[in-house]
Amino acid sequence: KQEVTQIPAALSVPEGENLVLNCSFTDSAIYNLQWFRQDPGKGLTSLLLIQSSQREQTSGRLNASLDKSSGRSTLYIAASQPGDSATYLCAVEAAGNKLTFGGGTRVLVKP
Amino acid sequence: NAGVTQTPKFRILKIGQSMTLQCTQDMNHNYMYWYRQDPGMGLKLIYYSVGAGITDKGEVPNGYNVSRSTTEDFPLRLELAAPSQTSVYFCASSSTAQHSYEQYFGPGTRLTVT
């Protein structure tokens, strides 16, 4: 059974610092990995999707890497801003177009 | 486009009551999903559908039922509400492109069972 873990569960950084969020999964036979952002009381917004054949994806200040063989992905957010404060979730698709989610990392960027 | 819409936003149920959570998408997506999110946890898949008339169980289906009579709608039914079903429920949809899609989420329904 696929298990997805995100460590740390919470993270607080001063504005301007780079953020590094970690995601690990137990079964390397995945089709893709997706990073989401969730604001309090809101739904999920997809940030980046990395196909299993890719090593990384970039969008603006966001960069996500994928090491399928070691079961790890890292989301980097450069030059953090208070508006980046949110919970970040990673999810993997292993089979059948179904996602398995990690527990999330709650991020606070202090002005 | 409205994307994925869910109603109601909030609901309080008494133990043993029943209700239906509504989900509609206007993106002509074939795939639709229901998740629940407990406090401080990730999302767990309840049921999913790959097209009208086709549904299947996810990781935590007990206590729930679904139907998919149209492409747009995917309601989730709770027949006998229990305190363990207190959670936030999210509906999502995706296109038919296999393994290269993104899932689009609704804003969620916050349900409390007392």
XYZ file of N, CA, C and O in Angstrom, chain B residues 16-102:
348
model
N -27.396 9.617 12.913
C -28.482 8.856 12.313
C -29.196 9.564 11.173
O -29.933 8.920 10.414
N -28.997 10.875 11.033
C -29.611 11.596 9.921
C -28.893 11.266 8.620
O -27.776 10.732 8.623
N -29.539 11.605 7.518
C -28.919 11.387 6.214
C -28.855 12.702 5.455
O -29.586 13.650 5.774
N -27.964 12.771 4.482
C -27.869 13.960 3.642
C -27.098 13.624 2.371
O -26.403 12.602 2.301
N -27.225 14.513 1.398
C -26.496 14.384 0.145
C -25.636 15.612 -0.064
O -26.135 16.739 0.021
N -24.360 15.395 -0.313
C -23.444 16.461 -0.682
C -23.419 16.549 -2.207
O -23.206 15.541 -2.884
N -23.637 17.754 -2.697
C -23.716 17.933 -4.150
C -22.374 18.383 -4.719
O -21.639 19.148 -4.086
N -22.073 17.901 -5.924
C -20.859 18.295 -6.636
C -21.186 18.401 -8.116
O -21.775 17.470 -8.693
N -20.789 19.508 -8.723
C -21.007 19.733 -10.150
C -19.753 20.329 -10.765
O -19.138 21.211 -10.174
N -19.403 19.842 -11.959
C -18.287 20.438 -12.684
C -18.736 20.772 -14.105
O -19.538 20.056 -14.692
N -18.172 21.872 -14.624
C -18.582 22.352 -15.950
C -17.441 22.288 -16.959
O -17.422 23.035 -17.935
N -16.467 21.395 -16.700
C -15.300 21.285 -17.572
C -15.373 20.062 -18.479
O -14.397 19.727 -19.152
N -16.501 19.376 -18.460
C -16.707 18.177 -19.272
C -15.682 17.086 -18.940
O -15.268 16.328 -19.828
N -15.285 17.035 -17.662
C -14.347 16.002 -17.230
C -15.075 14.682 -17.014
O -16.145 14.647 -16.407
N -14.450 13.606 -17.449
C -15.052 12.297 -17.215
C -14.793 11.783 -15.799
O -15.614 11.115 -15.208
N -13.614 12.092 -15.255
C -13.242 11.557 -13.959
C -13.690 12.504 -12.852
O -13.433 13.705 -12.909
N -14.330 11.942 -11.828
C -14.712 12.723 -10.659
C -14.423 11.917 -9.400
O -14.427 10.682 -9.420
N -14.167 12.649 -8.298
C -13.676 12.016 -7.072
C -14.331 12.675 -5.853
O -14.630 13.868 -5.871
N -14.464 11.899 -4.801
C -14.826 12.430 -3.488
C -13.731 12.050 -2.492
O -13.337 10.885 -2.396
N -13.267 13.080 -1.756
C -12.267 12.885 -0.706
C -12.818 13.413 0.616
O -13.669 14.290 0.635
N -12.254 12.917 1.705
C -12.481 13.535 2.990
C -11.128 13.908 3.595
O -10.106 13.237 3.366
N -11.136 15.013 4.343
C -9.912 15.476 4.988
C -10.201 15.703 6.460
O -10.978 16.593 6.818
N -9.565 14.918 7.299
C -9.690 15.084 8.738
C -8.649 16.092 9.213
O -7.621 16.295 8.551
N -8.886 16.733 10.351
C -7.991 17.808 10.814
C -6.525 17.401 10.843
O -6.160 16.365 11.412
N -5.678 18.214 10.216
C -4.238 17.964 10.224
C -3.786 16.805 9.372
O -2.621 16.408 9.438
N -4.688 16.281 8.570
C -4.360 15.095 7.768
C -4.458 15.414 6.286
O -5.009 16.447 5.880
N -3.941 14.487 5.493
C -4.114 14.597 4.049
C -5.508 14.143 3.649
O -6.349 13.840 4.483
N -5.739 14.092 2.351
C -7.044 13.687 1.833
C -7.080 12.178 1.609
O -6.089 11.585 1.176
N -8.236 11.591 1.881
C -8.425 10.164 1.617
C -9.578 9.987 0.642
O -10.623 10.619 0.790
N -9.391 9.118 -0.338
C -10.368 8.915 -1.393
C -11.528 8.069 -0.899
O -11.323 6.974 -0.370
N -12.759 8.561 -1.095
C -13.948 7.842 -0.666
C -14.505 7.008 -1.837
O -14.651 5.792 -1.728
N -14.849 7.686 -2.911
C -15.360 7.058 -4.123
C -14.846 7.855 -5.317
O -14.509 9.019 -5.201
N -14.855 7.200 -6.477
C -14.523 7.902 -7.691
C -15.355 7.358 -8.841
O -15.986 6.306 -8.724
N -15.336 8.118 -9.937
C -16.116 7.730 -11.115
C -15.308 8.057 -12.367
O -14.729 9.146 -12.458
N -15.282 7.136 -13.311
C -14.538 7.359 -14.554
C -15.458 7.782 -15.689
O -14.997 7.997 -16.817
N -16.740 7.918 -15.400
C -17.686 8.370 -16.407
C -19.101 8.138 -15.927
O -19.326 7.446 -14.921
N -20.059 8.710 -16.641
C -21.464 8.553 -16.260
C -21.819 7.079 -16.184
O -21.503 6.294 -17.077
N -22.448 6.697 -15.074
C -22.877 5.329 -14.870
C -21.845 4.397 -14.289
O -22.132 3.221 -14.021
N -20.624 4.901 -14.050
C -19.530 4.055 -13.552
C -18.950 4.656 -12.282
O -18.476 5.797 -12.293
N -19.018 3.897 -11.189
C -18.425 4.351 -9.936
C -17.643 3.211 -9.300
O -17.898 2.038 -9.596
N -16.719 3.570 -8.419
C -15.929 2.543 -7.744
C -15.468 3.062 -6.400
O -15.378 4.275 -6.181
N -15.180 2.125 -5.478
C -14.774 2.487 -4.137
C -13.326 2.955 -4.103
O -12.479 2.473 -4.843
N -13.095 3.887 -3.173
C -11.741 4.326 -2.892
C -11.228 3.676 -1.618
O -11.569 2.533 -1.315
N -10.472 4.425 -0.863
C -9.822 3.879 0.329
C -10.765 3.774 1.526
O -10.662 2.849 2.336
N -11.729 4.711 1.649
C -12.599 4.769 2.840
C -14.069 4.891 2.438
O -14.737 5.877 2.754
N -14.669 3.893 1.778
C -16.032 4.041 1.259
C -17.154 3.745 2.266
O -18.316 4.099 2.008
N -16.829 3.095 3.396
C -17.883 2.654 4.311
C -18.682 3.821 4.866
O -18.131 4.795 5.358
N -20.011 3.699 4.787
C -20.908 4.730 5.282
C -21.336 5.735 4.227
O -22.091 6.668 4.539
N -20.867 5.549 3.001
C -21.162 6.486 1.905
C -21.685 5.741 0.685
O -21.399 4.560 0.501
N -22.427 6.482 -0.138
C -22.837 5.966 -1.431
C -22.755 7.081 -2.462
O -22.874 8.265 -2.113
N -22.556 6.719 -3.720
C -22.489 7.710 -4.784
C -23.295 7.222 -5.975
O -23.653 6.047 -6.074
N -23.577 8.161 -6.860
C -24.191 7.846 -8.147
C -23.624 8.809 -9.169
O -23.147 9.904 -8.825
N -23.686 8.443 -10.435
C -23.183 9.328 -11.501
C -24.085 9.146 -12.716
O -23.817 8.369 -13.611
N -25.177 9.896 -12.719
C -26.132 9.777 -13.813
C -25.789 10.708 -14.981
O -26.244 10.485 -16.107
N -25.012 11.757 -14.718
C -24.592 12.680 -15.778
C -23.091 12.919 -15.664
O -22.483 12.639 -14.623
N -22.505 13.460 -16.719
C -21.084 13.808 -16.675
C -20.809 14.895 -15.646
O -19.774 14.893 -14.985
N -21.773 15.819 -15.477
C -21.531 17.006 -14.658
C -21.644 16.759 -13.158
O -20.991 17.422 -12.364
N -22.524 15.842 -12.742
C -22.880 15.739 -11.327
C -22.386 14.440 -10.690
O -22.486 13.368 -11.295
N -21.939 14.557 -9.446
C -21.433 13.382 -8.714
C -21.791 13.555 -7.245
O -20.962 13.934 -6.415
N -23.038 13.288 -6.854
C -23.454 13.475 -5.458
C -22.944 12.372 -4.550
O -22.820 11.215 -4.951
N -22.679 12.736 -3.295
C -22.230 11.805 -2.257
C -23.309 11.726 -1.190
O -23.727 12.737 -0.644
N -23.738 10.509 -0.879
C -24.835 10.304 0.060
C -24.323 9.694 1.360
O -23.568 8.711 1.335
N -24.730 10.300 2.487
C -24.497 9.711 3.812
C -25.840 9.230 4.318
O -26.788 10.022 4.446
N -25.971 7.936 4.588
C -27.268 7.388 4.945
C -27.547 7.484 6.437
O -28.606 7.895 6.851
N -26.623 7.093 7.273
C -26.797 7.117 8.728
C -25.562 7.803 9.315
O -24.551 7.173 9.586
N -25.674 9.123 9.487
C -24.504 9.893 9.894
C -23.976 9.443 11.257
O -24.752 9.191 12.198
N -22.646 9.380 11.342
C -21.961 9.012 12.581
C -20.910 10.073 12.897
O -20.410 10.742 11.985
N -20.561 10.246 14.187
C -19.547 11.255 14.539
C -18.233 11.070 13.782
O -17.538 12.060 13.499
N -17.896 9.828 13.420
C -16.651 9.571 12.689
C -16.670 10.175 11.278
O -15.622 10.257 10.624
N -17.841 10.594 10.820
C -17.937 11.216 9.500
C -17.794 12.738 9.551
O -17.904 13.411 8.517
N -17.551 13.275 10.736
C -17.216 14.689 10.854
C -15.901 14.937 10.137
O -14.876 14.338 10.483
N -15.938 15.794 9.122
C -14.768 15.982 8.275
C -15.056 17.102 7.284
O -16.151 17.661 7.257
N -14.069 17.418 6.484
C -14.269 18.306 5.340
C -14.229 17.442 4.084
O -13.299 16.655 3.895
N -15.249 17.593 3.254
C -15.393 16.765 2.063
C -15.086 17.588 0.821
O -15.632 18.674 0.631
N -14.207 17.042 -0.010
C -13.819 17.703 -1.245
C -14.204 16.844 -2.439
O -13.972 15.633 -2.449
N -14.748 17.501 -3.431
C -15.008 16.883 -4.720
C -13.951 17.371 -5.702
O -13.492 18.525 -5.600
N -13.553 16.529 -6.627
C -12.549 16.911 -7.617
C -12.898 16.275 -8.957
O -13.667 15.312 -9.032
N -12.320 16.828 -10.017
C -12.516 16.240 -11.343
C -11.230 16.344 -12.141
O -10.346 17.157 -11.822
N -11.113 15.506 -13.172
C -9.962 15.579 -14.064
C -10.368 15.104 -15.446
O -11.394 14.434 -15.613
N -9.522 15.444 -16.412
C -9.815 15.061 -17.795
C -9.503 13.586 -17.991
O -9.008 12.910 -17.104
N -9.759 13.097 -19.188
C -9.550 11.685 -19.451
C -8.112 11.362 -19.790
O -7.763 10.208 -19.945
N -7.261 12.404 -19.914
C -5.870 12.138 -20.272
C -5.212 11.325 -19.181
O -5.003 11.793 -18.072
N -4.873 10.113 -19.486
C -4.372 9.219 -18.453
C -2.977 9.605 -17.998
O -2.090 9.834 -18.788
N -2.820 9.687 -16.690
C -1.521 9.823 -16.047
C -0.791 11.123 -16.397
O 0.381 11.245 -16.138
N -1.491 12.082 -16.958
C -0.836 13.358 -17.229
C -1.767 14.513 -16.900
O -1.597 15.610 -17.373
N -2.735 14.230 -16.070
C -3.783 15.177 -15.800
C -3.508 15.926 -14.501
O -2.654 15.551 -13.715
N -4.298 16.961 -14.277
C -4.358 17.608 -12.978
C -5.770 17.445 -12.443
O -6.725 17.476 -13.209
